[in-house]
Coordinates of C-alpha atoms in Angstrom, one line a residue:
M20 CA 21.6 32.7 9.1
I21 CA 22.2 28.9 9.6
T22 CA 23.5 27.7 13.0
V23 CA 24.4 24.1 13.9
T24 CA 24.7 22.8 17.5
E25 CA 25.3 19.3 18.9
D26 CA 22.8 18.2 21.5
R27 CA 22.7 15.1 23.7
F28 CA 19.7 13.4 25.1
R29 CA 20.1 10.7 27.8
L30 CA 18.3 7.4 27.1
A31 CA 15.9 5.9 29.7
Q32 CA 18.0 2.8 29.6
T33 CA 20.9 1.4 27.5
F34 CA 19.7 0.6 24.0
T35 CA 21.3 -2.3 22.2
I36 CA 21.1 -3.7 18.7
S37 CA 23.3 -6.3 17.0
R38 CA 25.8 -3.5 16.1
G39 CA 26.3 -2.2 19.6
S40 CA 24.9 -0.2 22.5
K41 CA 24.3 3.4 23.4
T42 CA 23.3 5.4 26.5
E43 CA 22.6 8.7 24.8
A44 CA 21.3 10.1 21.5
R45 CA 23.8 12.5 20.0
V46 CA 22.1 14.8 17.4
L47 CA 22.7 17.9 15.3
T48 CA 20.2 20.7 15.6
V49 CA 19.9 23.1 12.7
R50 CA 18.3 26.5 13.1
I51 CA 17.7 28.9 10.2
T52 CA 16.7 32.5 11.0
R53 CA 15.2 34.9 8.4
D54 CA 12.9 37.9 8.9
R55 CA 13.0 37.4 12.7
R56 CA 11.6 33.9 12.4
T57 CA 13.5 30.7 13.2
G58 CA 12.9 27.2 11.8
Q59 CA 14.6 24.2 13.3
G60 CA 15.4 20.6 12.3
E61 CA 17.3 17.7 13.7
C62 CA 19.3 14.9 12.3
V63 CA 21.2 11.8 13.6
P64 CA 24.4 11.1 11.7
Y65 CA 24.8 7.4 11.4
A66 CA 28.1 5.6 11.1
R67 CA 26.6 2.7 9.2
Y68 CA 26.2 5.2 6.3
G69 CA 29.7 6.7 6.7
E70 CA 28.4 9.7 8.6
K71 CA 29.9 11.4 11.7
L72 CA 28.7 14.4 13.7
E73 CA 31.8 16.4 12.5
S74 CA 31.5 15.6 8.8
V75 CA 27.8 16.2 8.7
R76 CA 28.2 19.5 10.6
A77 CA 30.8 20.6 8.1
Q78 CA 28.4 19.8 5.2
I79 CA 25.7 22.0 6.7
E80 CA 28.0 24.9 7.7
G81 CA 29.3 24.9 4.1
L82 CA 25.8 25.9 2.8
P83 CA 24.9 29.5 1.9
D84 CA 22.7 31.2 4.4
D85 CA 20.1 31.9 1.8
I86 CA 19.8 28.3 0.6
T87 CA 16.3 27.3 -0.6
R88 CA 14.7 23.9 -0.3
A89 CA 14.9 23.5 -4.1
A90 CA 18.6 24.3 -4.2
L91 CA 19.3 22.1 -1.2
Q92 CA 18.2 18.9 -3.0
S93 CA 21.3 19.1 -5.3
A94 CA 23.6 21.0 -2.8
L95 CA 23.8 18.0 -0.4
P96 CA 23.4 14.3 -1.0
P97 CA 20.6 12.3 0.6
G98 CA 21.5 11.8 4.3
A99 CA 21.4 13.3 7.7
G100 CA 22.7 16.8 6.9
R101 CA 20.2 17.5 4.1
N102 CA 17.4 16.2 6.4
A103 CA 18.0 18.7 9.2
V104 CA 18.3 21.6 6.8
D105 CA 15.3 20.6 4.8
C106 CA 13.1 20.2 7.9
A107 CA 14.3 23.5 9.3
L108 CA 13.4 25.2 6.0
W109 CA 9.9 23.6 6.1
D110 CA 9.5 24.9 9.7
L111 CA 10.7 28.3 8.7
E112 CA 8.3 28.5 5.8
A113 CA 5.4 27.6 8.0
K114 CA 6.3 30.2 10.6
L115 CA 6.8 33.0 8.0
A116 CA 3.4 32.1 6.5
G117 CA 1.7 31.8 9.8
E118 CA 0.3 28.4 8.7
R119 CA 0.6 24.8 9.8
I120 CA 3.1 22.7 7.8
W121 CA 0.4 20.5 6.2
T122 CA -1.3 23.5 4.7
I123 CA 1.9 24.7 3.2
A124 CA 2.7 21.3 1.8
G125 CA -0.9 20.8 0.4
L126 CA -1.4 17.7 2.6
P127 CA -4.4 16.6 4.6
R128 CA -4.5 17.5 8.3
P129 CA -2.5 14.8 10.1
T130 CA -4.0 12.6 12.8
S131 CA -2.5 10.4 15.6
I132 CA -1.1 7.1 14.4
D133 CA -0.1 3.9 16.2
T134 CA 3.7 3.5 16.5
A135 CA 5.9 0.5 17.2
F136 CA 7.9 0.4 20.5
T137 CA 11.3 -1.1 20.2
L138 CA 12.7 -3.6 22.7
S139 CA 16.4 -3.5 23.2
L140 CA 18.4 -6.6 22.5
A141 CA 18.9 -8.5 25.7
P142 CA 18.9 -12.1 27.1
P143 CA 15.6 -13.8 26.4
E144 CA 14.3 -13.6 30.0
D145 CA 15.0 -9.9 30.2
M146 CA 13.2 -9.4 26.8
R147 CA 10.2 -11.4 28.1
T148 CA 10.1 -9.0 31.2
A149 CA 10.4 -6.0 28.9
A150 CA 7.7 -7.3 26.6
A151 CA 5.4 -7.9 29.5
A152 CA 6.0 -4.4 30.8
N153 CA 5.0 -3.0 27.4
A154 CA 2.3 -5.5 26.5
F155 CA -0.2 -2.6 26.5
R156 CA 1.4 -1.2 23.4
P157 CA -0.2 -2.2 20.1
I158 CA 3.1 -3.0 18.2
L159 CA 6.4 -4.2 19.6
K160 CA 9.5 -4.2 17.5
I161 CA 12.3 -6.6 18.3
K162 CA 15.9 -6.2 17.4
L163 CA 17.4 -9.5 16.3
G164 CA 20.3 -10.6 14.2
T165 CA 22.1 -12.9 16.6
P166 CA 22.5 -16.7 17.1
D167 CA 19.9 -16.6 19.9
D168 CA 17.1 -15.0 17.9
M169 CA 14.5 -17.8 18.4
P170 CA 14.6 -17.9 22.2
R171 CA 14.3 -14.1 22.2
L172 CA 11.4 -14.1 19.9
E173 CA 9.6 -16.8 21.8
A174 CA 10.2 -14.9 25.0
V175 CA 8.7 -11.7 23.7
R176 CA 5.7 -13.5 22.4
A177 CA 5.2 -15.1 25.8
G178 CA 5.5 -11.8 27.5
A179 CA 3.1 -9.9 25.1
P180 CA 0.7 -12.5 23.7
R181 CA -1.6 -9.9 22.1
S182 CA 0.8 -7.3 20.7
R183 CA 1.5 -7.1 17.0
I184 CA 5.2 -7.9 16.4
I185 CA 7.7 -6.8 13.8
V186 CA 11.4 -7.8 13.8
D187 CA 14.5 -6.1 12.6
A188 CA 17.5 -8.3 11.8
N189 CA 19.8 -5.3 11.0
E190 CA 21.4 -7.2 8.1
G191 CA 22.4 -10.0 10.5
W192 CA 21.0 -13.1 8.7
S193 CA 21.9 -15.2 5.7
P194 CA 19.3 -16.6 3.2
E195 CA 19.6 -19.9 4.9
I196 CA 18.9 -18.5 8.4
Y197 CA 15.9 -16.5 7.1
S198 CA 14.4 -19.5 5.3
D199 CA 14.8 -21.6 8.5
L200 CA 13.3 -18.9 10.7
A201 CA 10.4 -17.9 8.4
P202 CA 7.9 -20.7 9.4
H203 CA 8.6 -19.8 13.1
L204 CA 8.0 -16.1 12.4
L205 CA 4.6 -17.1 10.9
R206 CA 3.8 -19.3 13.9
L207 CA 4.6 -16.5 16.4
G208 CA 2.5 -14.0 14.5
V209 CA 5.4 -11.8 13.2
E210 CA 3.9 -9.5 10.6
L211 CA 7.1 -7.9 9.1
V212 CA 10.8 -8.6 8.9
E213 CA 13.2 -5.7 8.4
Q214 CA 16.4 -6.0 6.4
P215 CA 17.2 -9.7 7.0
L216 CA 20.2 -9.7 4.6
P217 CA 23.0 -7.2 4.3
A218 CA 22.4 -4.4 1.8
G219 CA 24.2 -5.2 -1.4
Q220 CA 24.0 -8.9 -0.7
D221 CA 20.2 -9.3 -0.8
D222 CA 19.6 -10.6 -4.3
M223 CA 18.6 -13.9 -2.9
L224 CA 15.4 -12.4 -1.6
A225 CA 14.1 -12.5 -5.1
E226 CA 14.7 -16.2 -5.3
I227 CA 13.4 -17.5 -1.9
A228 CA 9.9 -17.6 -0.5
R229 CA 8.9 -14.6 1.6
P230 CA 5.9 -15.8 3.7
V231 CA 6.4 -12.9 6.0
P232 CA 6.6 -9.5 4.2
V233 CA 10.2 -8.3 4.0
C234 CA 11.1 -4.6 4.4
A235 CA 14.1 -2.8 3.0
D236 CA 15.8 -0.5 5.5
E237 CA 19.5 -0.2 4.9
S238 CA 18.8 -1.0 1.2
C239 CA 16.4 1.9 0.8
F240 CA 17.3 5.6 0.8
D241 CA 15.4 7.8 -1.7
R242 CA 13.6 7.5 -5.0
A243 CA 16.8 6.5 -6.8
S244 CA 17.1 3.3 -4.7
L245 CA 13.5 2.0 -5.3
A246 CA 14.0 0.4 -8.7
G247 CA 16.7 -1.9 -7.3
L248 CA 14.3 -3.2 -4.6
K249 CA 11.6 -4.6 -6.9
G250 CA 11.1 -8.3 -6.6
K251 CA 13.2 -8.5 -3.5
Y252 CA 11.2 -6.5 -0.9
D253 CA 7.5 -6.0 -0.2
V254 CA 7.9 -2.9 2.0
V255 CA 10.3 0.0 2.2
N256 CA 11.3 1.7 5.5
L257 CA 11.5 5.5 4.9
K258 CA 13.6 7.4 7.4
L259 CA 14.1 11.2 6.9
D260 CA 17.8 10.8 7.8
K261 CA 18.1 8.5 4.8
T262 CA 15.9 10.3 2.3
G263 CA 17.6 13.6 3.2
G264 CA 14.5 15.4 4.4
L265 CA 10.8 15.7 4.2
T266 CA 10.9 17.0 0.6
E267 CA 12.4 13.8 -0.8
G268 CA 10.6 11.7 1.8
L269 CA 7.2 12.7 0.4
L270 CA 8.3 12.1 -3.1
T271 CA 9.8 8.7 -2.2
R272 CA 6.7 7.6 -0.4
D273 CA 4.5 8.5 -3.3
L274 CA 6.7 6.7 -5.8
A275 CA 7.0 3.7 -3.6
R276 CA 3.3 3.3 -3.4
A277 CA 2.9 3.8 -7.1
M278 CA 5.5 1.0 -7.6
G279 CA 3.4 -1.4 -5.4
F280 CA 5.5 -1.2 -2.2
K281 CA 3.9 -0.9 1.2
V282 CA 5.4 1.8 3.4
M283 CA 6.9 1.9 6.8
V284 CA 8.2 5.1 8.3
G285 CA 11.0 4.7 10.8
C286 CA 13.5 6.8 12.7
M287 CA 16.9 6.9 14.3
V288 CA 17.1 7.4 18.1
G289 CA 16.4 11.1 18.4
S290 CA 14.2 13.7 20.0
S291 CA 10.7 14.8 19.3
L292 CA 12.1 17.4 16.8
A293 CA 13.3 14.6 14.6
M294 CA 10.0 12.7 14.9
A295 CA 7.7 15.6 14.2
P296 CA 8.2 15.8 10.4
A297 CA 8.2 12.0 10.2
V298 CA 4.7 11.9 11.7
L299 CA 3.6 13.9 8.7
L300 CA 5.3 11.5 6.3
A301 CA 3.8 8.5 8.2
Q302 CA 0.2 9.4 7.5
G303 CA -1.4 6.4 5.8
A304 CA 1.7 4.2 6.2
E305 CA 1.1 0.5 6.9
W306 CA 3.6 0.5 9.7
T307 CA 5.0 3.4 11.8
D308 CA 8.1 3.2 14.0
L309 CA 8.5 6.6 15.6
D310 CA 9.3 5.7 19.2
G311 CA 12.5 7.7 19.6
P312 CA 11.2 10.0 22.3
L313 CA 9.8 7.0 24.2
L314 CA 13.4 5.7 24.6
L315 CA 14.7 9.0 26.1
S316 CA 14.8 10.2 29.7
E317 CA 14.7 13.8 28.4
D318 CA 13.3 15.6 25.4
R319 CA 12.8 19.0 23.7
P320 CA 10.5 21.6 25.0
H321 CA 6.9 21.1 23.7
P322 CA 7.6 17.4 22.9
L323 CA 5.3 15.1 20.9
W324 CA 2.4 13.6 22.8
Y325 CA 2.1 9.8 23.0
D326 CA -1.0 8.1 24.4
A327 CA -3.4 5.2 23.7
E328 CA -4.1 6.7 20.3
G329 CA -0.5 6.7 19.3
V330 CA 1.8 9.6 18.5
H331 CA 0.1 12.9 17.8
P332 CA 1.1 15.6 15.3
S333 CA 3.5 18.2 16.7
D334 CA 2.6 21.5 18.4
A335 CA 3.6 24.4 16.2
K336 CA 6.0 25.5 19.0
L337 CA 8.1 22.4 18.3
W338 CA 7.9 22.2 14.6
G339 CA 5.7 22.9 11.6

């Protein structure tokens, strides 16, 4: 039996990017029960990709109760709905076998990994204050894509002089803006720039210098998208809500590495249930951005553990 529920998790504070603000994470939770065992998965439908809670829920509820992971890959397209079902099926398989998920998947036992912590878009002085409050974190991620990007970046660097910094323009720049900003990004120690140009309008990245590695986010989905990124991007940001689950995520990660891309594993703003399978995907990634639960004021039972060593693999009571 497949059930779908909508869950809401309050954020610790309003979270803002160039596209807008939110005060809660609205997610879909999928539970699949067979032989008195229940596996669960979570997804975050994203309007940027034409997804709504209602439409994704309808996709999932249209699946047969006995769907397999293999059949699922063609039954639904890459996206949030397939992700939640795929991860629930992985969890169910582990529970039925009485094994941890990495054993089932034939993967090494996962370890804790450093994760970026995202600073919400705000006036520069507020971002400096936020950076200073989080300067103990090894990696800070800054949401940019506005006319005031440089003051914000300068403010964050002043607030957290020792932290590694990555920036996410959320498709908000032009080739000219990126070229103008690139020397300053180097000067301020930025080590990665996510999606500076709009997806579908990013061919110029193959023509201009990329002194700071450029990462495809909105331009990257699954294996089928990788060929079109060659020569334009140095890194791909894999999110399970884009690949359509852990099954495709692992395949996309391995192909991306074989094609010479470095890998970042990211997330939408969701609970520990959404992050748990992504922690498995992120093993060995050059960058990890799985801070969703750190942005929440409430979470799932048996949540992921975050400490000075980073984010730890999930408890089997949560997932896998």
